[in-house]
Amino acid sequence: MWVAGEYISRLAISSQGGIWFEESYDGQLGMVAKVSSNVIKALAKGCECRFWVCVSRDKPFYAVYALVVYDSSEAPFVVYNFIMDTAPKYLVTRKGVGEAFAFCFIDETDAMVLSSSLRFVSSEGFIRSIERLNCLPLSRPSSNDELFSAMDSFEVSLHEYLCRGEASDFEIGVAKCEFSDFSFNRVSHFNEYVQSTYLQMGDIQGDIQEVQIYQMLSYCFKNLVYHAPNVTTGDKSRELIDVVALNGDGVLLVESKCITVAADSSLETSRQNKNLTNNCHKAIGQIEGAVKAIRRYDVVETDGEVLEIHKSKNIHGIVLISEFIGRNGWHDIHAKLYELSEKHDIKLHVFSLGDFSMTLKLCSRDDSIFTYLDKRFSIVKNSGELEVTIRDPSLPLS
């Protein structure tokens, strides 16, 4: 099993996603990719995957790594990052072509959940891109404006290449990824407040996602985060919501929904989209029920502890999904979110697991989570779009 060095580990923790290479002192090549849990499971089930080495055609010469996973019949998953270090040990070389090397996957919680061997089955264009990558005087964006301009240029090229197999601003070399010897690791997270464990391919995915968000929230809310508390109304008891988190600024109610991961892209995007949006409607209804129970002062407890949830506090509800899929149905969810937000004087959101993980990291140092959520609610309300993308989410390395 490849264990990433300190520099790559810090890059992975500070980024929402990406691909990085390392070479050990004895010349062994290793690769690390941070992607969503759903993508990791799809790859383990045999989903087709390609690796791109992309170098800009003209000065300044930028290099980009991209991993393209065909887990959807209409919209493959793409994660990419600009190469910010031109030292040889961070660049893929011809050593990685045709020979198996170590590969590990990191999920949204920064845990290494899967290790494997990987071999690139390359094309002539892939070899040419590697040679350009290793001999050109590569540049790195020196400001956010320069980075965003380079990202815009690459995303146009990415779309061009996916649609017609060629790109205007970047030369793209593609290799097929052949994985073998998959090994899932049982993940254990510990801090002074909670501890959790899961196995990606062994446990139920819905349960895993609840555990992941429970652990993530503990870093912001310390010991005031509760997994699946019960509410008693009259003589009936039921689960209030998947996760509740409290602090002096407000109440956070999280309902988690997952999608089915197929072995390949045969499960059409439209079907995945319909299943996911139907589950989102259910989650909104569950959050509404939880808010009503809180406003009635129903008894909410977990492990014998009665939770004091003040109904006058700022309440935010979050529908947590594995990732946004497809385009249909989201407008209806947007309308329903804001109808209920007005009706109950609360703020409702839809987050992907990766986006919410990065949001918690960015807000954890100054307890600003509810301030950010208030701003996000206004943005989503005015834009009509549920997904808010943090364009450059990287955390400082120190």
Short mmCIF file of C-alpha atoms in Angstrom, two decimals:
data_model
loop_
_atom_site.label_atom_id
_atom_site.label_comp_id
_atom_site.label_asym_id
_atom_site.label_seq_id
_atom_site.Cartn_x
_atom_site.Cartn_y
_atom_site.Cartn_z
CA MET A 1 0.00 0.00 0.00
CA TRP A 2 1.34 3.42 -0.99
CA VAL A 3 1.42 5.99 1.82
CA ALA A 4 1.61 9.55 0.49
CA GLY A 5 4.32 11.84 1.77
CA GLU A 6 3.67 14.89 3.93
CA TYR A 7 3.55 17.42 1.10
CA ILE A 8 1.02 15.47 -0.99
CA SER A 9 -1.05 14.67 2.11
CA ARG A 10 -1.28 18.36 2.98
CA LEU A 11 -2.27 19.21 -0.58
CA ALA A 12 -5.03 16.60 -0.50
CA ILE A 13 -6.38 17.79 2.85
CA SER A 14 -6.42 21.43 1.73
CA SER A 15 -8.16 20.70 -1.60
CA GLN A 16 -11.64 19.57 -2.51
CA GLY A 17 -10.30 17.23 -5.17
CA GLY A 18 -7.26 16.54 -7.30
CA ILE A 19 -4.57 14.18 -8.57
CA TRP A 20 -0.94 14.15 -7.44
CA PHE A 21 2.17 12.10 -8.23
CA GLU A 22 5.17 11.29 -6.06
CA GLU A 23 8.38 9.38 -6.53
CA SER A 24 9.98 7.72 -3.53
CA TYR A 25 13.67 7.80 -2.75
CA ASP A 26 14.09 4.36 -4.29
CA GLY A 27 12.41 5.46 -7.53
CA GLN A 28 8.96 3.94 -6.97
CA LEU A 29 6.10 5.93 -8.48
CA GLY A 30 2.87 6.57 -6.57
CA MET A 31 -0.33 8.45 -7.36
CA VAL A 32 -3.01 9.90 -5.08
CA ALA A 33 -6.49 11.03 -6.14
CA LYS A 34 -9.07 12.77 -4.00
CA VAL A 35 -12.57 12.18 -5.39
CA SER A 36 -16.09 11.60 -4.11
CA SER A 37 -17.05 8.37 -2.35
CA ASN A 38 -19.43 7.47 -5.18
CA VAL A 39 -16.65 7.70 -7.75
CA ILE A 40 -14.36 5.52 -5.65
CA LYS A 41 -17.01 2.81 -5.45
CA ALA A 42 -17.78 3.05 -9.18
CA LEU A 43 -14.11 2.54 -10.03
CA ALA A 44 -13.86 -0.42 -7.67
CA LYS A 45 -16.82 -1.97 -9.48
CA GLY A 46 -15.07 -1.67 -12.84
CA CYS A 47 -16.22 1.70 -14.17
CA GLU A 48 -14.18 2.93 -17.15
CA CYS A 49 -11.57 5.56 -16.34
CA ARG A 50 -9.13 7.75 -18.30
CA PHE A 51 -6.18 9.84 -17.17
CA TRP A 52 -5.32 13.03 -19.04
CA VAL A 53 -2.04 14.91 -19.17
CA CYS A 54 -2.80 18.37 -20.50
CA VAL A 55 -0.26 21.05 -21.49
CA SER A 56 -1.18 24.44 -22.92
CA ARG A 57 -0.23 24.93 -26.55
CA ASP A 58 1.18 28.44 -26.13
CA LYS A 59 2.97 30.48 -23.46
CA PRO A 60 2.55 30.64 -20.56
CA PHE A 61 2.81 26.85 -20.45
CA TYR A 62 0.43 25.40 -17.87
CA ALA A 63 0.12 21.69 -17.07
CA VAL A 64 -3.02 20.00 -15.78
CA TYR A 65 -3.77 16.46 -14.57
CA ALA A 66 -7.34 15.25 -15.02
CA LEU A 67 -9.08 12.01 -14.06
CA VAL A 68 -12.20 11.27 -16.10
CA VAL A 69 -14.54 8.59 -14.74
CA TYR A 70 -17.37 7.39 -17.00
CA ASP A 71 -19.84 6.69 -14.21
CA SER A 72 -22.67 8.38 -16.09
CA SER A 73 -24.00 7.84 -19.59
CA GLU A 74 -24.27 11.60 -20.18
CA ALA A 75 -21.88 13.43 -17.88
CA PRO A 76 -18.64 11.72 -16.81
CA PHE A 77 -17.07 12.77 -13.53
CA VAL A 78 -14.00 14.96 -14.00
CA VAL A 79 -11.53 16.06 -11.34
CA TYR A 80 -8.48 18.10 -12.30
CA ASN A 81 -5.78 20.30 -10.87
CA PHE A 82 -3.05 22.54 -12.20
CA ILE A 83 0.46 21.34 -11.48
CA MET A 84 1.78 23.77 -8.90
CA ASP A 85 5.21 22.20 -8.43
CA THR A 86 7.51 21.37 -11.32
CA ALA A 87 9.95 19.25 -9.34
CA PRO A 88 10.46 15.90 -11.14
CA LYS A 89 9.02 13.87 -8.27
CA TYR A 90 5.62 15.56 -8.72
CA LEU A 91 5.43 14.93 -12.48
CA VAL A 92 4.37 11.73 -14.18
CA THR A 93 7.13 10.25 -16.34
CA ARG A 94 7.33 7.49 -18.93
CA LYS A 95 8.07 5.22 -15.98
CA GLY A 96 4.32 5.22 -15.32
CA VAL A 97 3.47 3.96 -18.82
CA GLY A 98 3.00 0.23 -19.20
CA GLU A 99 4.27 -0.58 -15.70
CA ALA A 100 2.04 -0.96 -12.67
CA PHE A 101 2.50 1.51 -9.84
CA ALA A 102 0.81 2.27 -6.52
CA PHE A 103 -2.41 4.26 -6.42
CA CYS A 104 -4.60 5.35 -3.51
CA PHE A 105 -7.97 7.10 -3.27
CA ILE A 106 -8.89 9.69 -0.65
CA ASP A 107 -12.54 10.50 0.09
CA GLU A 108 -14.30 13.68 1.24
CA THR A 109 -13.22 13.09 4.85
CA ASP A 110 -9.51 13.06 3.83
CA ALA A 111 -9.26 9.36 4.60
CA MET A 112 -7.43 6.89 2.36
CA VAL A 113 -10.23 4.42 1.70
CA LEU A 114 -8.93 2.40 -1.25
CA SER A 115 -5.54 1.33 -2.54
CA SER A 116 -4.73 -0.45 -5.77
CA SER A 117 -2.22 -0.93 -8.55
CA LEU A 118 -2.60 1.15 -11.70
CA ARG A 119 -1.21 0.77 -15.19
CA PHE A 120 -1.60 3.33 -17.97
CA VAL A 121 -2.47 1.96 -21.39
CA SER A 122 -1.32 4.93 -23.40
CA SER A 123 -1.74 6.42 -26.82
CA GLU A 124 0.89 8.19 -28.89
CA GLY A 125 -0.62 11.50 -27.80
CA PHE A 126 -0.20 10.57 -24.14
CA ILE A 127 3.54 9.92 -24.57
CA ARG A 128 3.91 13.21 -26.41
CA SER A 129 2.14 15.11 -23.61
CA ILE A 130 4.39 13.51 -20.98
CA GLU A 131 7.48 14.51 -22.94
CA ARG A 132 6.22 18.10 -23.28
CA LEU A 133 5.34 18.13 -19.59
CA ASN A 134 8.89 17.18 -18.63
CA CYS A 135 10.81 19.46 -21.00
CA LEU A 136 8.81 22.72 -21.23
CA PRO A 137 9.40 25.65 -18.86
CA LEU A 138 6.11 25.24 -17.01
CA SER A 139 4.43 28.24 -15.41
CA ARG A 140 2.15 28.42 -12.41
CA PRO A 141 -0.61 30.99 -11.90
CA SER A 142 0.73 33.77 -9.69
CA SER A 143 -2.62 35.30 -8.67
CA ASN A 144 -6.28 34.34 -8.37
CA ASP A 145 -7.13 36.30 -11.53
CA GLU A 146 -4.46 34.42 -13.46
CA LEU A 147 -5.59 31.10 -11.98
CA PHE A 148 -9.25 31.72 -12.83
CA SER A 149 -8.35 32.73 -16.38
CA ALA A 150 -6.30 29.54 -16.81
CA MET A 151 -9.14 27.45 -15.33
CA ASP A 152 -11.65 29.03 -17.73
CA SER A 153 -9.38 28.21 -20.65
CA PHE A 154 -8.90 24.63 -19.52
CA GLU A 155 -12.62 24.05 -18.87
CA VAL A 156 -13.39 25.19 -22.41
CA SER A 157 -10.77 22.74 -23.70
CA LEU A 158 -12.17 20.01 -21.45
CA HIS A 159 -15.65 20.50 -22.91
CA GLU A 160 -14.26 20.57 -26.46
CA TYR A 161 -12.34 17.35 -25.94
CA LEU A 162 -15.24 15.49 -24.35
CA CYS A 163 -17.56 16.58 -27.19
CA ARG A 164 -15.35 16.14 -30.24
CA GLY A 165 -11.96 14.70 -29.20
CA GLU A 166 -9.84 17.82 -29.67
CA ALA A 167 -9.18 21.03 -27.78
CA SER A 168 -8.08 24.48 -28.88
CA ASP A 169 -5.90 25.78 -26.04
CA PHE A 170 -4.50 22.57 -24.52
CA GLU A 171 -2.80 19.53 -25.96
CA ILE A 172 -4.42 16.57 -24.23
CA GLY A 173 -2.87 13.13 -24.02
CA VAL A 174 -5.15 10.33 -22.83
CA ALA A 175 -4.37 6.97 -21.26
CA LYS A 176 -6.76 4.23 -20.23
CA CYS A 177 -6.50 3.32 -16.55
CA GLU A 178 -6.24 -0.38 -15.71
CA PHE A 179 -6.69 -0.99 -11.98
CA SER A 180 -5.93 -4.20 -10.13
CA ASP A 181 -5.54 -5.52 -6.58
CA PHE A 182 -8.17 -3.27 -5.03
CA SER A 183 -8.04 -3.16 -1.25
CA PHE A 184 -10.55 -1.21 0.85
CA ASN A 185 -9.36 0.10 4.17
CA ARG A 186 -11.59 0.41 7.21
CA VAL A 187 -11.65 4.10 8.00
CA SER A 188 -11.56 5.28 11.61
CA HIS A 189 -11.81 8.93 12.63
CA PHE A 190 -11.09 10.06 16.17
CA ASN A 191 -11.13 13.38 17.96
CA GLU A 192 -11.81 14.43 21.53
CA TYR A 193 -15.57 14.60 20.91
CA VAL A 194 -16.62 11.68 18.68
CA GLN A 195 -15.22 8.63 16.96
CA SER A 196 -16.50 6.84 13.89
CA THR A 197 -15.62 3.98 11.58
CA TYR A 198 -16.81 2.66 8.21
CA LEU A 199 -15.82 0.43 5.30
CA GLN A 200 -16.82 1.86 1.93
CA MET A 201 -17.69 -1.40 0.18
CA GLY A 202 -18.80 -3.30 3.26
CA ASP A 203 -21.30 -0.99 4.96
CA ILE A 204 -24.56 0.50 3.72
CA GLN A 205 -23.79 3.71 1.81
CA GLY A 206 -26.58 5.70 3.45
CA ASP A 207 -25.21 4.79 6.87
CA ILE A 208 -21.68 5.69 5.80
CA GLN A 209 -22.69 9.15 4.61
CA GLU A 210 -24.45 9.84 7.92
CA VAL A 211 -21.33 8.79 9.80
CA GLN A 212 -19.14 10.97 7.56
CA ILE A 213 -21.19 14.12 8.15
CA TYR A 214 -21.49 13.36 11.89
CA GLN A 215 -17.70 13.22 12.12
CA MET A 216 -17.19 16.34 9.97
CA LEU A 217 -19.60 18.41 12.05
CA SER A 218 -17.84 17.49 15.28
CA TYR A 219 -14.88 19.65 14.27
CA CYS A 220 -17.12 22.74 14.15
CA PHE A 221 -19.72 21.90 16.80
CA LYS A 222 -17.50 19.84 19.16
CA ASN A 223 -19.65 17.62 21.40
CA LEU A 224 -22.94 19.31 20.43
CA VAL A 225 -23.53 17.14 17.36
CA TYR A 226 -26.00 14.25 17.58
CA HIS A 227 -26.53 11.31 15.24
CA ALA A 228 -30.14 10.18 14.71
CA PRO A 229 -31.76 11.61 17.85
CA ASN A 230 -35.33 10.49 18.66
CA VAL A 231 -38.34 12.75 19.09
CA THR A 232 -41.39 11.83 21.17
CA THR A 233 -44.77 13.26 20.20
CA GLY A 234 -47.51 12.12 22.54
CA ASP A 235 -46.98 8.38 22.92
CA LYS A 236 -45.13 7.94 19.61
CA SER A 237 -41.37 8.03 19.13
CA ARG A 238 -39.43 8.31 15.86
CA GLU A 239 -36.12 9.54 14.48
CA LEU A 240 -36.09 13.34 14.34
CA ILE A 241 -33.46 13.74 11.62
CA ASP A 242 -30.17 12.11 10.59
CA VAL A 243 -27.89 14.64 12.31
CA VAL A 244 -28.47 17.65 14.59
CA ALA A 245 -25.72 20.17 15.43
CA LEU A 246 -26.06 23.07 17.88
CA ASN A 247 -24.12 26.12 18.96
CA GLY A 248 -24.86 29.61 20.30
CA ASP A 249 -25.65 30.91 16.80
CA GLY A 250 -28.19 28.37 15.65
CA VAL A 251 -29.47 24.88 14.91
CA LEU A 252 -28.36 22.72 11.99
CA LEU A 253 -30.61 19.88 10.78
CA VAL A 254 -29.06 17.51 8.24
CA GLU A 255 -30.91 14.85 6.25
CA SER A 256 -28.65 12.64 4.13
CA LYS A 257 -29.59 11.05 0.78
CA CYS A 258 -27.44 8.82 -1.46
CA ILE A 259 -27.55 7.56 -5.02
CA THR A 260 -27.06 4.04 -6.31
CA VAL A 261 -23.58 3.36 -7.66
CA ALA A 262 -23.57 1.23 -10.79
CA ALA A 263 -20.77 -1.00 -12.01
CA ASP A 264 -20.62 1.10 -15.17
CA SER A 265 -22.52 3.93 -16.81
CA SER A 266 -25.45 1.73 -17.85
CA LEU A 267 -27.62 3.35 -15.18
CA GLU A 268 -28.71 6.36 -17.21
CA THR A 269 -28.14 9.83 -15.84
CA SER A 270 -31.84 10.64 -16.25
CA ARG A 271 -32.79 7.72 -14.02
CA GLN A 272 -30.18 8.57 -11.40
CA ASN A 273 -31.35 12.18 -11.52
CA LYS A 274 -34.98 11.21 -10.99
CA ASN A 275 -34.15 8.92 -8.06
CA LEU A 276 -31.99 11.59 -6.44
CA THR A 277 -34.47 14.46 -6.84
CA ASN A 278 -37.29 12.26 -5.49
CA ASN A 279 -35.14 11.55 -2.43
CA CYS A 280 -34.45 15.28 -2.05
CA HIS A 281 -38.20 15.97 -1.92
CA LYS A 282 -38.50 13.34 0.83
CA ALA A 283 -35.60 14.92 2.73
CA ILE A 284 -37.21 18.36 2.59
CA GLY A 285 -40.38 16.87 4.06
CA GLN A 286 -38.35 15.22 6.84
CA ILE A 287 -36.65 18.51 7.69
CA GLU A 288 -40.05 20.24 7.79
CA GLY A 289 -41.31 17.57 10.19
CA ALA A 290 -38.26 18.06 12.41
CA VAL A 291 -38.79 21.84 12.51
CA LYS A 292 -42.44 21.39 13.48
CA ALA A 293 -41.44 19.04 16.30
CA ILE A 294 -38.86 21.52 17.59
CA ARG A 295 -41.36 24.39 17.45
CA ARG A 296 -43.86 22.27 19.42
CA TYR A 297 -41.20 21.62 22.08
CA ASP A 298 -41.50 17.87 21.57
CA VAL A 299 -38.97 15.90 23.60
CA VAL A 300 -35.80 15.24 21.59
CA GLU A 301 -33.26 12.87 23.11
CA THR A 302 -30.34 10.64 22.33
CA ASP A 303 -28.82 7.97 24.59
CA GLY A 304 -31.02 9.18 27.43
CA GLU A 305 -29.90 12.82 27.10
CA VAL A 306 -32.66 15.36 26.42
CA LEU A 307 -31.52 17.99 23.92
CA GLU A 308 -32.37 21.62 24.59
CA ILE A 309 -33.18 22.99 21.14
CA HIS A 310 -34.56 26.52 21.35
CA LYS A 311 -37.22 27.11 18.70
CA SER A 312 -36.34 30.81 18.44
CA LYS A 313 -32.79 30.13 17.23
CA ASN A 314 -31.60 30.51 13.65
CA ILE A 315 -32.49 27.16 12.04
CA HIS A 316 -30.80 25.89 8.88
CA GLY A 317 -31.83 22.65 7.19
CA ILE A 318 -29.45 20.82 4.86
CA VAL A 319 -30.30 18.13 2.35
CA LEU A 320 -26.95 16.38 1.96
CA ILE A 321 -26.47 14.44 -1.28
CA SER A 322 -23.50 12.51 -2.58
CA GLU A 323 -23.28 14.76 -5.66
CA PHE A 324 -25.48 16.73 -8.05
CA ILE A 325 -26.55 14.60 -11.02
CA GLY A 326 -28.44 15.70 -14.13
CA ARG A 327 -30.35 18.91 -14.74
CA ASN A 328 -34.00 17.97 -14.38
CA GLY A 329 -36.07 18.46 -11.25
CA TRP A 330 -33.76 20.86 -9.43
CA HIS A 331 -35.91 23.92 -10.23
CA ASP A 332 -38.87 22.28 -8.47
CA ILE A 333 -36.69 21.52 -5.45
CA HIS A 334 -35.47 25.13 -5.42
CA ALA A 335 -39.07 26.37 -5.40
CA LYS A 336 -40.06 23.98 -2.62
CA LEU A 337 -37.04 24.95 -0.50
CA TYR A 338 -37.99 28.59 -0.53
CA GLU A 339 -41.68 28.01 -0.09
CA LEU A 340 -40.94 26.12 3.14
CA SER A 341 -38.23 28.58 4.16
CA GLU A 342 -40.78 31.41 4.07
CA LYS A 343 -43.48 29.32 5.70
CA HIS A 344 -41.37 28.22 8.70
CA ASP A 345 -38.87 31.12 8.95
CA ILE A 346 -35.89 28.83 8.36
CA LYS A 347 -33.19 28.53 5.70
CA LEU A 348 -32.88 25.38 3.58
CA HIS A 349 -29.97 24.22 1.43
CA VAL A 350 -28.87 21.35 -0.79
CA PHE A 351 -25.17 20.44 -0.47
CA SER A 352 -23.01 17.74 -1.99
CA LEU A 353 -20.89 15.91 0.58
CA GLY A 354 -17.64 17.28 -0.91
CA ASP A 355 -18.90 20.89 -0.94
CA PHE A 356 -20.14 20.66 2.63
CA SER A 357 -16.87 19.13 3.82
CA MET A 358 -14.89 22.02 2.34
CA THR A 359 -17.37 24.56 3.74
CA LEU A 360 -16.88 23.19 7.25
CA LYS A 361 -13.10 23.41 6.86
CA LEU A 362 -13.27 27.02 5.68
CA CYS A 363 -15.59 27.97 8.55
CA SER A 364 -14.06 25.95 11.37
CA ARG A 365 -11.47 28.45 12.58
CA ASP A 366 -13.79 31.33 13.53
CA ASP A 367 -17.17 29.68 14.14
CA SER A 368 -18.60 31.39 11.07
CA ILE A 369 -20.68 28.50 9.72
CA PHE A 370 -24.06 30.16 10.24
CA THR A 371 -22.80 33.49 8.87
CA TYR A 372 -21.69 31.68 5.72
CA LEU A 373 -24.94 29.73 5.46
CA ASP A 374 -26.96 32.96 5.73
CA LYS A 375 -24.97 34.43 2.82
CA ARG A 376 -25.23 31.23 0.82
CA PHE A 377 -29.00 31.14 1.29
CA SER A 378 -29.29 34.66 -0.16
CA ILE A 379 -27.09 33.75 -3.15
CA VAL A 380 -29.08 30.61 -3.96
CA LYS A 381 -32.39 32.41 -3.49
CA ASN A 382 -31.42 35.21 -5.87
CA SER A 383 -29.65 33.06 -8.47
CA GLY A 384 -32.20 30.27 -8.70
CA GLU A 385 -29.35 27.72 -8.61
CA LEU A 386 -29.04 25.21 -5.77
CA GLU A 387 -25.34 24.47 -6.19
CA VAL A 388 -22.85 27.10 -5.06
CA THR A 389 -19.35 26.27 -6.30
CA ILE A 390 -16.33 27.55 -4.40
CA ARG A 391 -14.10 28.32 -7.36
CA ASP A 392 -10.79 28.10 -5.53
CA PRO A 393 -11.51 26.19 -2.31
CA SER A 394 -7.91 25.37 -1.39
CA LEU A 395 -6.97 25.98 2.20
CA PRO A 396 -3.59 27.53 3.07
CA LEU A 397 -0.88 24.93 3.56
CA SER A 398 0.26 26.49 6.81
#
